[in-house]
Coordinates of C-alpha atoms in Angstrom, one line a residue:
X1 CA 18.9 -2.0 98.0
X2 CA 20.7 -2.8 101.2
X3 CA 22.5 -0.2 103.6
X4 CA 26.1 0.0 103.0
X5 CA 27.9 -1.6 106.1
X6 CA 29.5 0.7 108.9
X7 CA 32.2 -0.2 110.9
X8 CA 29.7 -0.3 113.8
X9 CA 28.1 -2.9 111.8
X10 CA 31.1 -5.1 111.5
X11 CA 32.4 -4.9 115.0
X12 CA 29.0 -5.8 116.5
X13 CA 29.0 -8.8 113.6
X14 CA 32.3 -10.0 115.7
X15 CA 31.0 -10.2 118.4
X16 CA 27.6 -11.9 117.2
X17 CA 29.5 -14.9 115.9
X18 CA 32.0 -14.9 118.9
X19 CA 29.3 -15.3 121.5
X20 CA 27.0 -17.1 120.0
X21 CA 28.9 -20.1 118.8
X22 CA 28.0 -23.8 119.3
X23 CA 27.8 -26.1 122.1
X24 CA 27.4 -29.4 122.1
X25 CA 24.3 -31.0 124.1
X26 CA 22.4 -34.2 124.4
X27 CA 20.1 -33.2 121.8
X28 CA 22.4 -31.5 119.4
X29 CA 24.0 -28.3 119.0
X30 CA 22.9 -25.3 120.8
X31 CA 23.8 -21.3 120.7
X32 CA 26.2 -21.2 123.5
X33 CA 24.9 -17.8 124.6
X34 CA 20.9 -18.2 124.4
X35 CA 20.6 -21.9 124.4
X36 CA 18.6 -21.9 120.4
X37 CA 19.2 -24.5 118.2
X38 CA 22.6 -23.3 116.1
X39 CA 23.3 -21.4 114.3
X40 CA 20.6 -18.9 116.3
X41 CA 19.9 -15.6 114.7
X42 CA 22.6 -13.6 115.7
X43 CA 24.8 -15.7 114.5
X44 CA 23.6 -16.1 111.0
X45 CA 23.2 -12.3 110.5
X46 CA 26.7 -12.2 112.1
X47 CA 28.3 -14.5 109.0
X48 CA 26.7 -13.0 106.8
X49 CA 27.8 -9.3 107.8
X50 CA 31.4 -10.6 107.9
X51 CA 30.8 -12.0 104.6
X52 CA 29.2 -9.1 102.9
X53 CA 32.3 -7.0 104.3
X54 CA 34.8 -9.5 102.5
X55 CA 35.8 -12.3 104.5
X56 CA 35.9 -16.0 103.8
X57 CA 34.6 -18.8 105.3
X58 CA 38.0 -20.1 106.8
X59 CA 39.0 -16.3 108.2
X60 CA 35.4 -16.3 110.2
X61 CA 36.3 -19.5 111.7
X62 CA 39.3 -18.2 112.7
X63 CA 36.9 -15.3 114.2
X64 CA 35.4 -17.8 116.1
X65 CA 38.5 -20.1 117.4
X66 CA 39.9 -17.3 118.7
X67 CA 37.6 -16.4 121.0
X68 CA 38.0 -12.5 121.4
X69 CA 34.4 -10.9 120.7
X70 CA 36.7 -7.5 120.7
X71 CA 39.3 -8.6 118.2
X72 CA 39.2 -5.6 115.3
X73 CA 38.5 -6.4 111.9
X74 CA 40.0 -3.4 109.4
X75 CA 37.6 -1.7 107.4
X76 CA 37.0 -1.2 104.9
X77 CA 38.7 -4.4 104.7
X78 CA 40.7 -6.4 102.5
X79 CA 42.6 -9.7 102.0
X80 CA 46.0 -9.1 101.1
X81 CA 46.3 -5.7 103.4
X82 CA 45.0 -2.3 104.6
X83 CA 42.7 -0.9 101.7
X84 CA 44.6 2.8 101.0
X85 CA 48.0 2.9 101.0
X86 CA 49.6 4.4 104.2
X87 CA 51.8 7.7 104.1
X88 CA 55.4 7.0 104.6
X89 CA 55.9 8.5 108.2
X90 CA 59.2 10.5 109.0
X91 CA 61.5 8.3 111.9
X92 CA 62.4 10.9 114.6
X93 CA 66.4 11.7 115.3
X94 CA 67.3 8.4 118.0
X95 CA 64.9 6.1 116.5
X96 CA 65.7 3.0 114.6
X97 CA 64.1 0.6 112.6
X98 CA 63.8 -2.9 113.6
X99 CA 64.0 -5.9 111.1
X100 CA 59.6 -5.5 111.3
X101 CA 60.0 -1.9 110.0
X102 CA 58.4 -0.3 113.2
X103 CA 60.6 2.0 114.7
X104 CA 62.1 1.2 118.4
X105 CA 62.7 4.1 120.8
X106 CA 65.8 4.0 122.8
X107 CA 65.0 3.6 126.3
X108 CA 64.6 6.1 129.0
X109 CA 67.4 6.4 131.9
X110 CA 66.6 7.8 135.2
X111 CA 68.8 11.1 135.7
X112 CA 71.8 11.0 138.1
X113 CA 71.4 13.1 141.1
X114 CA 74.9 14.1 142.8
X115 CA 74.7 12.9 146.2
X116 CA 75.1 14.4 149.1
X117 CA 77.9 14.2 151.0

């Protein structure tokens, strides 16, 4: 029986498929970072960690394009949104809503000093 995944798991699985993506060479593609013939090892237990923690094949791509080996992945995590259901949070008195939902503080003036004369 396999170990359940940790999130320590999945954010070194980003990074494993980040870094060690193809590059193209004279005699076929090669692991960017360590020069083996791709997909090296890294990356393969990298897809497969991001697989066994739910995402597709397009979404890991997507991984990939964008380049970030820091980019968070939610976990647990899920397709259509965060897995629990997050607790309606109380807007202070001066803060408004935007369009989004998130609230936007007014901003911050510098006090006026009376000069002296």
């Amino acid at each position: 029986m396999p170990a359940p995944l940790t999130p320590e798991d999945v954010r070194l699985a980003v990074r494993a498929v980040v870094v060690h993506t193809a590059e193209e060479w004279p005699t076929g593609p090669l692991c960017r970072n360590d020069g083996a013939s791709y997909p090296c090892r890294l990356h393969r237990w990298g897809r497969r960690v991001l697989e066994t923690h739910g995402l597709n094949e397009r979404q890991i791509e997507a991984l990939i394009r964008h380049g970030n080996p820091f980019v968070h992945v939610p976990f647990p995590f899920t397709a259509t949104g965060p897995s629990r259901p997050q607790a309606a949070r109380a807007v202070p008195q001066g803060v408004r809503p935007t369009a989004a939902g998130r609230p936007v503080t007014p901003p911050v003036t510098a006090p006026r000093w009376p000069r002296a004369s």
